[in-house]
mmCIF file of C-alpha atoms in Angstrom:
data_model
loop_
_atom_site.group_PDB
_atom_site.id
_atom_site.type_symbol
_atom_site.label_atom_id
_atom_site.label_comp_id
_atom_site.label_asym_id
_atom_site.label_seq_id
_atom_site.Cartn_x
_atom_site.Cartn_y
_atom_site.Cartn_z
ATOM 1 C CA MET A 230 -84.297 77.249 -12.699
ATOM 2 C CA ALA A 231 -86.646 74.366 -13.339
ATOM 3 C CA ASP A 232 -84.097 72.657 -15.585
ATOM 4 C CA ASN A 233 -81.427 72.904 -12.857
ATOM 5 C CA TYR A 234 -83.805 71.383 -10.281
ATOM 6 C CA LEU A 235 -84.659 68.449 -12.515
ATOM 7 C CA GLU A 236 -81.008 67.798 -13.317
ATOM 8 C CA LYS A 237 -80.154 67.885 -9.593
ATOM 9 C CA ARG A 238 -82.938 65.446 -8.761
ATOM 10 C CA MET A 239 -81.823 63.058 -11.494
ATOM 11 C CA GLU A 240 -78.260 63.132 -10.181
ATOM 12 C CA GLU A 241 -79.520 62.357 -6.660
ATOM 13 C CA LEU A 242 -81.545 59.426 -7.955
ATOM 14 C CA ARG A 243 -78.578 58.055 -9.891
ATOM 15 C CA ALA A 244 -76.430 58.341 -6.749
ATOM 16 C CA GLY A 245 -79.047 56.592 -4.653
ATOM 17 C CA LYS A 246 -79.534 59.598 -2.384
ATOM 18 C CA SER A 247 -83.294 59.904 -2.847
ATOM 19 C CA PRO A 248 -85.772 57.031 -3.084
ATOM 20 C CA MET A 249 -87.949 56.876 -6.113
ATOM 21 C CA SER A 250 -91.603 57.270 -5.393
ATOM 22 C CA THR A 251 -93.759 54.318 -6.334
ATOM 23 C CA THR A 252 -97.317 54.439 -7.446
ATOM 24 C CA ARG A 253 -99.530 52.524 -5.034
ATOM 25 C CA ARG A 254 -101.854 50.091 -6.760
ATOM 26 C CA ARG A 255 -105.468 50.492 -5.908
ATOM 27 C CA PRO A 256 -107.212 47.269 -4.967
ATOM 28 C CA ALA A 257 -109.649 45.856 -7.460
ATOM 29 C CA LEU A 258 -113.226 46.917 -6.935
ATOM 30 C CA SER A 259 -114.158 43.290 -6.191
ATOM 31 C CA ALA A 260 -111.546 42.869 -3.436
ATOM 32 C CA GLY A 261 -112.822 42.651 0.113
ATOM 33 C CA LYS A 262 -113.919 40.333 2.881
ATOM 34 C CA ALA A 263 -116.910 38.056 3.234
ATOM 35 C CA TYR A 264 -118.776 38.059 6.517
ATOM 36 C CA PHE A 265 -121.297 35.463 7.649
ATOM 37 C CA ASP A 266 -123.932 35.629 10.332
ATOM 38 C CA PHE A 267 -123.387 33.202 13.189
ATOM 39 C CA PRO A 268 -126.170 33.800 15.700
ATOM 40 C CA PRO A 269 -125.623 32.194 19.129
ATOM 41 C CA ARG A 270 -126.565 28.498 19.028
ATOM 42 C CA ARG A 271 -127.170 25.798 21.624
ATOM 43 C CA VAL A 272 -124.536 23.142 20.975
ATOM 44 C CA LEU A 273 -124.286 19.641 22.438
ATOM 45 C CA ILE A 274 -120.961 17.822 22.043
ATOM 46 C CA SER A 275 -120.615 14.208 23.095
ATOM 47 C CA GLY A 276 -117.068 13.244 24.012
ATOM 48 C CA GLY A 277 -116.286 16.933 24.311
ATOM 49 C CA ALA A 278 -113.976 16.968 27.323
ATOM 50 C CA ASN A 279 -110.737 15.985 25.584
ATOM 51 C CA GLY A 280 -108.901 16.060 22.256
ATOM 52 C CA ILE A 281 -110.889 16.994 19.165
ATOM 53 C CA GLY A 282 -114.098 17.350 21.157
ATOM 54 C CA GLU A 283 -112.546 19.884 23.524
ATOM 55 C CA THR A 284 -111.188 21.890 20.572
ATOM 56 C CA ILE A 285 -114.618 21.884 18.934
ATOM 57 C CA ALA A 286 -116.223 23.025 22.188
ATOM 58 C CA ALA A 287 -113.753 25.900 22.471
ATOM 59 C CA SER A 288 -114.491 26.997 18.883
ATOM 60 C CA TYR A 289 -118.222 27.163 19.475
ATOM 61 C CA LEU A 290 -117.662 29.074 22.710
ATOM 62 C CA ARG A 291 -115.556 31.657 20.854
ATOM 63 C CA ALA A 292 -118.395 31.979 18.352
ATOM 64 C CA GLY A 293 -120.703 33.003 21.194
ATOM 65 C CA CYS A 294 -122.624 29.729 21.497
ATOM 66 C CA LYS A 295 -123.933 27.935 24.547
ATOM 67 C CA VAL A 296 -122.123 24.623 24.879
ATOM 68 C CA ALA A 297 -123.042 21.415 26.687
ATOM 69 C CA VAL A 298 -120.750 18.406 26.944
ATOM 70 C CA PHE A 299 -121.539 14.731 27.590
ATOM 71 C CA ASP A 300 -118.431 12.840 28.678
ATOM 72 C CA ILE A 301 -117.222 10.139 31.062
ATOM 73 C CA ASP A 302 -114.207 12.248 32.138
ATOM 74 C CA ASN A 303 -115.794 13.870 35.165
ATOM 75 C CA GLU A 304 -112.660 15.669 36.358
ATOM 76 C CA LYS A 305 -111.936 17.331 33.021
ATOM 77 C CA GLY A 306 -115.589 18.102 32.389
ATOM 78 C CA GLN A 307 -116.012 19.818 35.753
ATOM 79 C CA MET A 308 -112.870 21.827 35.079
ATOM 80 C CA MET A 309 -114.287 23.011 31.739
ATOM 81 C CA ALA A 310 -117.566 23.893 33.429
ATOM 82 C CA ASN A 311 -115.800 26.030 36.036
ATOM 83 C CA ARG A 312 -113.325 27.562 33.599
ATOM 84 C CA ASP A 313 -115.417 28.061 30.473
ATOM 85 C CA GLY A 314 -119.007 28.064 31.706
ATOM 86 C CA ILE A 315 -120.153 25.037 29.716
ATOM 87 C CA ARG A 316 -122.913 22.709 30.932
ATOM 88 C CA PHE A 317 -121.266 19.407 31.760
ATOM 89 C CA TYR A 318 -123.073 16.082 32.168
ATOM 90 C CA HIS A 319 -121.074 13.140 33.467
ATOM 91 C CA THR A 320 -122.465 10.600 31.002
ATOM 92 C CA ASP A 321 -121.547 7.306 29.437
ATOM 93 C CA VAL A 322 -123.317 7.716 26.091
ATOM 94 C CA SER A 323 -123.123 3.981 25.431
ATOM 95 C CA ASP A 324 -125.542 3.524 28.360
ATOM 96 C CA SER A 325 -128.989 4.342 26.961
ATOM 97 C CA ASN A 326 -130.419 5.173 30.386
ATOM 98 C CA GLU A 327 -127.634 7.630 31.175
ATOM 99 C CA LEU A 328 -127.926 9.169 27.723
ATOM 100 C CA GLU A 329 -131.686 9.642 28.010
ATOM 101 C CA LYS A 330 -131.376 11.184 31.462
ATOM 102 C CA ALA A 331 -128.652 13.617 30.402
ATOM 103 C CA PHE A 332 -130.460 14.648 27.223
ATOM 104 C CA SER A 333 -133.728 15.141 29.100
ATOM 105 C CA ASN A 334 -131.988 17.319 31.699
ATOM 106 C CA LEU A 335 -130.376 19.390 28.956
ATOM 107 C CA LEU A 336 -133.706 19.913 27.183
ATOM 108 C CA ASN A 337 -135.258 21.010 30.467
ATOM 109 C CA ALA A 338 -132.528 23.617 30.782
ATOM 110 C CA TRP A 339 -132.442 24.829 27.168
ATOM 111 C CA ARG A 340 -135.850 23.733 25.811
ATOM 112 C CA ASP A 341 -134.058 22.453 22.684
ATOM 113 C CA VAL A 342 -130.653 22.198 21.000
ATOM 114 C CA ASP A 343 -129.592 23.598 17.636
ATOM 115 C CA ILE A 344 -126.453 21.570 16.940
ATOM 116 C CA ILE A 345 -125.329 18.112 18.020
ATOM 117 C CA VAL A 346 -121.725 17.059 17.420
ATOM 118 C CA ASN A 347 -121.030 13.368 18.018
ATOM 119 C CA ASN A 348 -117.424 12.813 19.011
ATOM 120 C CA ALA A 349 -117.761 9.793 21.315
ATOM 121 C CA PRO A 350 -116.365 6.488 19.966
ATOM 122 C CA SER A 351 -119.592 4.519 20.467
ATOM 123 C CA LEU A 352 -121.554 3.888 17.261
ATOM 124 C CA ASP A 353 -124.943 2.798 18.604
ATOM 125 C CA TYR A 354 -125.806 5.815 20.719
ATOM 126 C CA ARG A 355 -125.843 8.249 17.798
ATOM 127 C CA THR A 356 -129.023 6.758 16.329
ATOM 128 C CA HIS A 357 -130.623 6.706 19.768
ATOM 129 C CA LEU A 358 -129.705 10.357 20.270
ATOM 130 C CA ALA A 359 -131.077 11.297 16.848
ATOM 131 C CA ASN A 360 -134.338 9.513 17.618
ATOM 132 C CA MET A 361 -134.650 11.282 20.975
ATOM 133 C CA TRP A 362 -134.121 14.626 19.258
ATOM 134 C CA ARG A 363 -136.757 13.734 16.665
ATOM 135 C CA LYS A 364 -139.310 12.774 19.358
ATOM 136 C CA HIS A 365 -138.672 16.082 21.100
ATOM 137 C CA LYS A 366 -139.203 17.963 17.841
ATOM 138 C CA LEU A 367 -142.464 16.115 17.203
ATOM 139 C CA ARG A 368 -143.726 16.925 20.675
ATOM 140 C CA TYR A 369 -142.587 20.551 20.748
ATOM 141 C CA SER A 370 -142.810 21.830 17.211
ATOM 142 C CA ILE A 371 -141.164 25.256 17.275
ATOM 143 C CA PRO A 372 -140.790 26.900 13.826
ATOM 144 C CA SER A 373 -137.178 27.641 12.961
ATOM 145 C CA ASP A 374 -135.567 29.059 9.845
ATOM 146 C CA TYR A 375 -132.294 27.472 10.940
ATOM 147 C CA GLY A 376 -133.432 23.898 11.417
ATOM 148 C CA GLY A 377 -130.404 22.288 13.034
ATOM 149 C CA ARG A 378 -127.158 20.409 12.516
ATOM 150 C CA PHE A 379 -126.229 16.801 13.315
ATOM 151 C CA ILE A 380 -122.490 16.275 12.824
ATOM 152 C CA ASP A 381 -120.533 13.042 13.312
ATOM 153 C CA ILE A 382 -116.778 13.061 13.883
ATOM 154 C CA ASN A 383 -114.795 10.104 12.505
ATOM 155 C CA ILE A 384 -117.768 7.755 12.548
ATOM 156 C CA ASN A 385 -117.853 5.971 9.231
ATOM 157 C CA SER A 386 -121.404 4.661 9.320
ATOM 158 C CA ASN A 387 -124.831 5.384 7.929
ATOM 159 C CA ILE A 388 -125.999 8.875 8.794
ATOM 160 C CA PRO A 389 -129.619 9.075 10.039
ATOM 161 C CA GLU A 390 -130.525 11.733 7.489
ATOM 162 C CA GLU A 391 -134.147 10.615 7.099
ATOM 163 C CA THR A 392 -134.665 10.774 10.874
ATOM 164 C CA LEU A 393 -134.104 14.536 11.063
ATOM 165 C CA TYR A 394 -134.554 15.872 7.535
ATOM 166 C CA GLU A 395 -138.230 16.727 8.049
ATOM 167 C CA PHE A 396 -137.210 19.347 10.614
ATOM 168 C CA GLY A 397 -134.627 20.980 8.362
ATOM 169 C CA ILE A 398 -131.762 19.395 10.305
ATOM 170 C CA THR A 399 -128.745 18.614 8.140
ATOM 171 C CA THR A 400 -126.648 15.513 8.841
ATOM 172 C CA ASN A 401 -122.998 15.209 7.871
ATOM 173 C CA CYS A 402 -119.967 13.136 8.837
ATOM 174 C CA ILE A 403 -116.399 14.467 9.114
ATOM 175 C CA VAL A 404 -113.681 11.839 8.755
ATOM 176 C CA GLY A 405 -109.926 11.808 8.313
ATOM 177 C CA ILE A 406 -106.634 12.461 10.051
ATOM 178 C CA SER A 407 -105.918 16.105 10.622
ATOM 179 C CA GLU A 408 -105.142 18.778 13.162
ATOM 180 C CA LYS A 409 -107.801 19.266 15.810
ATOM 181 C CA GLY A 410 -108.528 22.763 14.567
ATOM 182 C CA SER A 411 -109.481 21.505 11.113
ATOM 183 C CA PHE A 412 -112.358 19.482 12.541
ATOM 184 C CA ALA A 413 -113.494 22.460 14.625
ATOM 185 C CA GLU A 414 -113.378 24.851 11.664
ATOM 186 C CA LEU A 415 -115.368 22.460 9.500
ATOM 187 C CA CYS A 416 -117.970 22.063 12.255
ATOM 188 C CA LEU A 417 -118.371 25.830 12.346
ATOM 189 C CA LEU A 418 -118.638 25.970 8.569
ATOM 190 C CA LEU A 419 -121.364 23.306 8.527
ATOM 191 C CA SER A 420 -123.158 25.201 11.298
ATOM 192 C CA LEU A 421 -123.480 28.451 9.338
ATOM 193 C CA PRO A 422 -126.996 29.337 8.167
ATOM 194 C CA ILE A 423 -125.759 29.443 4.552
ATOM 195 C CA SER A 424 -124.643 25.790 4.844
ATOM 196 C CA LYS A 425 -128.183 24.476 5.151
ATOM 197 C CA PHE A 426 -127.931 22.861 1.685
ATOM 198 C CA ILE A 427 -124.973 20.644 2.712
ATOM 199 C CA THR A 428 -126.375 17.382 4.027
ATOM 200 C CA GLY A 429 -125.925 13.629 3.778
ATOM 201 C CA ASN A 430 -122.199 13.919 3.095
ATOM 202 C CA GLU A 431 -119.058 12.243 4.378
ATOM 203 C CA ILE A 432 -116.466 14.995 4.309
ATOM 204 C CA SER A 433 -112.764 14.149 4.536
ATOM 205 C CA VAL A 434 -110.175 16.400 6.117
ATOM 206 C CA LYS A 435 -106.400 15.997 6.024
ATOM 207 C CA ILE A 436 -103.303 17.900 6.972
#
């Protein structure tokens, strides 16, 4: 009886009437996914109302962060504020008085910031902004295991690493020609707690 069954099954297989069963490979014990903590952060993005800056702002929002934007595009900034709930400050960052006023107002609202992303084309304001952040840290010394992040976008200049290093704030510059999302993803990567050892670098991205 058994022999007849086996012969019948073999004939069916040869005729293509019954699919052969395949053994499913078990994944290797080391296979899996890596997960990283990304606690909500307070993020300031200059030039964040359009282009790369807007994409970066959206990425931080999706990560559960509070986002503030300094930009001269008042119409677009107000739209983002109403649509996404960001804090928008109509600011020309190249004007030191406007920059100081906007940053002071933001600190009054948040007490501090955790991440600053510089996406505005002006070169001079970035050092002024870093110095203002340092003065705030000196005046209100709040212990933090995270420290902070100071990230420049497409600004090929000296990074004020020494200005912020004492507070555990890393400083990096992202340069290159790429899709907007690549800059945003790299900003998020540099903002992870495990990335605290990456500092003083000019990191290139490309398509």
